[in-house]
Tab-separated table of C-alpha atoms in Angstrom:
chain	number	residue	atom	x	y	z
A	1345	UNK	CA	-22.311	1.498	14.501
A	1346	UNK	CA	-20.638	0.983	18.163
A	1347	UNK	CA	-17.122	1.523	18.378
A	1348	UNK	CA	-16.285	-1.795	19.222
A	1349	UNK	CA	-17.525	-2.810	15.720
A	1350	UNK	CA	-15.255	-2.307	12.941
A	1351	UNK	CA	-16.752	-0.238	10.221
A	1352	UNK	CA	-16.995	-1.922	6.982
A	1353	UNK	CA	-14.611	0.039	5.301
A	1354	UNK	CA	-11.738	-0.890	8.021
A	1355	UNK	CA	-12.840	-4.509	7.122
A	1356	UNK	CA	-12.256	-4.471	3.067
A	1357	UNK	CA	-9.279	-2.907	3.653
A	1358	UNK	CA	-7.635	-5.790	6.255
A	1359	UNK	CA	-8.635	-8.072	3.029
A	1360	UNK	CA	-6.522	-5.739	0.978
A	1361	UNK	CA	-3.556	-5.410	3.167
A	1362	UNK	CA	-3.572	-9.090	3.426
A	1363	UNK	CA	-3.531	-9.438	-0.627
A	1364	UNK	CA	-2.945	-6.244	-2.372
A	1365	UNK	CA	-4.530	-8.424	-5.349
A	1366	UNK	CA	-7.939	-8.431	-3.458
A	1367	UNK	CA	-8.497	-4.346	-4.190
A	1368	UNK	CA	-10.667	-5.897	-7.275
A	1369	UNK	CA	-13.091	-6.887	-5.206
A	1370	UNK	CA	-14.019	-3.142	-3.611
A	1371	UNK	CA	-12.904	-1.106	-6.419
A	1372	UNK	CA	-15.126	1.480	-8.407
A	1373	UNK	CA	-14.788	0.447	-11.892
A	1374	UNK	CA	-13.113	3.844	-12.385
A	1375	UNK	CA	-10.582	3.893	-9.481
A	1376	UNK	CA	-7.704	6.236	-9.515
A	1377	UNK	CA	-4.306	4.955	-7.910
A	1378	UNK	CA	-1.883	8.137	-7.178
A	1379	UNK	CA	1.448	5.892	-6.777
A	1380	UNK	CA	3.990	6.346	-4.541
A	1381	UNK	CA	6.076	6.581	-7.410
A	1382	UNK	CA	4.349	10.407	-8.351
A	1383	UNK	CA	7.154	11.805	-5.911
A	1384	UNK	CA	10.505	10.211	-8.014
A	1385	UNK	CA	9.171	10.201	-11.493
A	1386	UNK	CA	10.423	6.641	-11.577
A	1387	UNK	CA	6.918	5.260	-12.928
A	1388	UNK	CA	3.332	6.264	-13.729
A	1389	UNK	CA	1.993	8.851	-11.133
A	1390	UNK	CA	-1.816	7.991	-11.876
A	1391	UNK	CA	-3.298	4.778	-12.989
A	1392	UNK	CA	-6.705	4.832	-13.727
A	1393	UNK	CA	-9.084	1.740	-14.017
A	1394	UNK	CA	-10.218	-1.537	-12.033
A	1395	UNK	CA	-8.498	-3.593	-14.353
A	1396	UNK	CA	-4.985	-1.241	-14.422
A	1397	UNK	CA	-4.920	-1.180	-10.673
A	1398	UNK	CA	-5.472	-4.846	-10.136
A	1399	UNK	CA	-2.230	-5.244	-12.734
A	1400	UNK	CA	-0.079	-3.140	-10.599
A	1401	UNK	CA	-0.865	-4.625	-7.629
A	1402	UNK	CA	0.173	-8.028	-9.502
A	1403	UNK	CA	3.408	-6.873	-10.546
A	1404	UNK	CA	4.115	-5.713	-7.643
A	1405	UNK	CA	3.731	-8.759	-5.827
A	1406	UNK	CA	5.618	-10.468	-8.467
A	1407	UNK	CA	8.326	-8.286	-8.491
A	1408	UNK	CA	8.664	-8.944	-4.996
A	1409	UNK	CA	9.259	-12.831	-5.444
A	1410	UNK	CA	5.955	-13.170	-3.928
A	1411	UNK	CA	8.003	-11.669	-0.271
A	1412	UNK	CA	6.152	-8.626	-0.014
A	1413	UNK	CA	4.436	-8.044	3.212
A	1414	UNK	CA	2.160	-5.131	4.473
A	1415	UNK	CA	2.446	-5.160	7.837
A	1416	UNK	CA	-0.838	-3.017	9.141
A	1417	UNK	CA	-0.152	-1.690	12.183
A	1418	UNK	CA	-3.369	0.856	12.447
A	1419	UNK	CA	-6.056	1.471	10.527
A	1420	UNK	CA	-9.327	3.997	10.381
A	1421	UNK	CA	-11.985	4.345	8.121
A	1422	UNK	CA	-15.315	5.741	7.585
A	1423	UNK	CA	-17.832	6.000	5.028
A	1424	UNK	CA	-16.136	8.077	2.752
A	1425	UNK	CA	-12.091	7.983	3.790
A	1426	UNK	CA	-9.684	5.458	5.228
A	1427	UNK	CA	-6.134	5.555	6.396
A	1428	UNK	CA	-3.937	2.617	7.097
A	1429	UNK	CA	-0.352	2.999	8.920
A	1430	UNK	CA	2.237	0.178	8.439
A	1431	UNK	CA	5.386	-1.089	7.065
A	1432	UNK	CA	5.974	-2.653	4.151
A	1433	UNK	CA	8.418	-6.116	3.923
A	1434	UNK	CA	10.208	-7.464	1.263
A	1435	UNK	CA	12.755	-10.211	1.131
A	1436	UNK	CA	15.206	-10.516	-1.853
A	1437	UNK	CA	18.821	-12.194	-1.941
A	1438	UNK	CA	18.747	-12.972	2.097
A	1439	UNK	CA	18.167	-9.700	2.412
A	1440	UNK	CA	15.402	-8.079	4.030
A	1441	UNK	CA	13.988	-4.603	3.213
A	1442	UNK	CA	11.532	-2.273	5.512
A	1443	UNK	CA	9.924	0.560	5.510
A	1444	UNK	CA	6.861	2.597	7.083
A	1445	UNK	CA	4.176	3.376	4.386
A	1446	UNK	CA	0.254	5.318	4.743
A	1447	UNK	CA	-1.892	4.364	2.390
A	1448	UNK	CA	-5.163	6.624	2.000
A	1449	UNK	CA	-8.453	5.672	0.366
A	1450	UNK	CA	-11.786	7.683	-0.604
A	1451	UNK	CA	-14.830	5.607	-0.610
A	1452	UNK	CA	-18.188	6.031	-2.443
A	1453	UNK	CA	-21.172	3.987	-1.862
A	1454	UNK	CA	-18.882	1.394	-0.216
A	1455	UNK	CA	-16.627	1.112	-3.563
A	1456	UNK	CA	-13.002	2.468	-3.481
A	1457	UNK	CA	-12.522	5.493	-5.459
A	1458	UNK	CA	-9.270	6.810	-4.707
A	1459	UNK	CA	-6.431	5.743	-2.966
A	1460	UNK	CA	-2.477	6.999	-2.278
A	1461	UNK	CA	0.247	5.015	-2.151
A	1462	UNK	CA	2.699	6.451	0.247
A	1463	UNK	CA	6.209	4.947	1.420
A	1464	UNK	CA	8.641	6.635	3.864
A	1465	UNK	CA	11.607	6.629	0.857
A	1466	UNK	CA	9.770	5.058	-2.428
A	1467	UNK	CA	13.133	5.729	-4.261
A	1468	UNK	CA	15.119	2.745	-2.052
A	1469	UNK	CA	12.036	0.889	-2.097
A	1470	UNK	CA	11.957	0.736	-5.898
A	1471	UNK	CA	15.766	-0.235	-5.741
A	1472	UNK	CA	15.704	-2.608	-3.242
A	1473	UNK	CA	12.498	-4.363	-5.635
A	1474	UNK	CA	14.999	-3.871	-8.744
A	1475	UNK	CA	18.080	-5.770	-7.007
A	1476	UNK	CA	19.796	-3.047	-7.723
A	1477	UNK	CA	22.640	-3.076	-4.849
A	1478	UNK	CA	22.763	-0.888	-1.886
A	1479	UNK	CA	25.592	-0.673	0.737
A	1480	UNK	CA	23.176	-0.979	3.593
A	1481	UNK	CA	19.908	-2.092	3.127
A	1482	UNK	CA	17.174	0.757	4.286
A	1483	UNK	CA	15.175	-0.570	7.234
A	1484	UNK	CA	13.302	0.413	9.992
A	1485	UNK	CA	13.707	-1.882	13.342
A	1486	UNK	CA	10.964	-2.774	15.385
A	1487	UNK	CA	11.898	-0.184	17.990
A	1488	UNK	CA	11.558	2.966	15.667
A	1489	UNK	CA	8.154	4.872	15.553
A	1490	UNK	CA	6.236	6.054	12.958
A	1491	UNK	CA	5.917	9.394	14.655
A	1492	UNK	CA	8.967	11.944	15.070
């Protein structure tokens, strides 16, 4: 493969950045989702199954008011692992929340075995989703890296 063409596994996972809901489509009947949610306690820190994952990923969006965003801003994958670099958006009261996230993935055979939800500060993230107030809203602007 030339390094001008994407590999496959940096394509399926533009679909799934695009709709979250889409991760049916390439996951291994068995997938394991390690949430971002392991680090606060605040939910489940493992779900296991197609059907489980596809759920979360539907409440999520729904819990968002159908606002939520994942802005890719890199991504690289190969056969058997893929990284994506980003921030996630999410709009609630005329408010707007934002915040770098990684997600990782482990591939088999072209199916999605594992992946990790990561987000810079999952505890006001899961706040912010839950209306619960906050003084100042935690974003990053446009002009802040993702790198020290």
């Amino acid at each position: 493969m030339s390094m001008s063409t994407p590999h496959p596994n940096t394509a399926a996972l533009a679909v799934i950045y695009a709709d979250l809901c889409h991760i049916e489509r390439y996951a291994d009947d068995d997938i394991v989702l390690h949430t971002a949610q392991r680090e606060t306690g605040s939910g489940p820190a493992l779900v296991r199954g197609k059907a489980a994952v596809t759920e979360k990923m539907r409440a999520l969006r729904a819990q968002s008011g159908d606002t939520l965003d994942m802005h890719v801003e890199c991504t690289v994958a190969n056969d058997y692992f893929g990284s994506v670099l980003g921030k996630i958006r999410v709009r609630r009261d005329n408010q707007t929340f934002t915040m770098p996230f990684c997600g990782l993935w482990r591939f088999r055979d072209g199916r999605i075995v594992e992946h990790w939800e990561n987000a810079y500060d999952i505890a006001a993230l899961d706040a912010f989703m839950s209306g619960i107030p906050q003084e100042t809203p935690h974003s990053f602007t446009p002009e802040q890296s993702l790198s020290p």
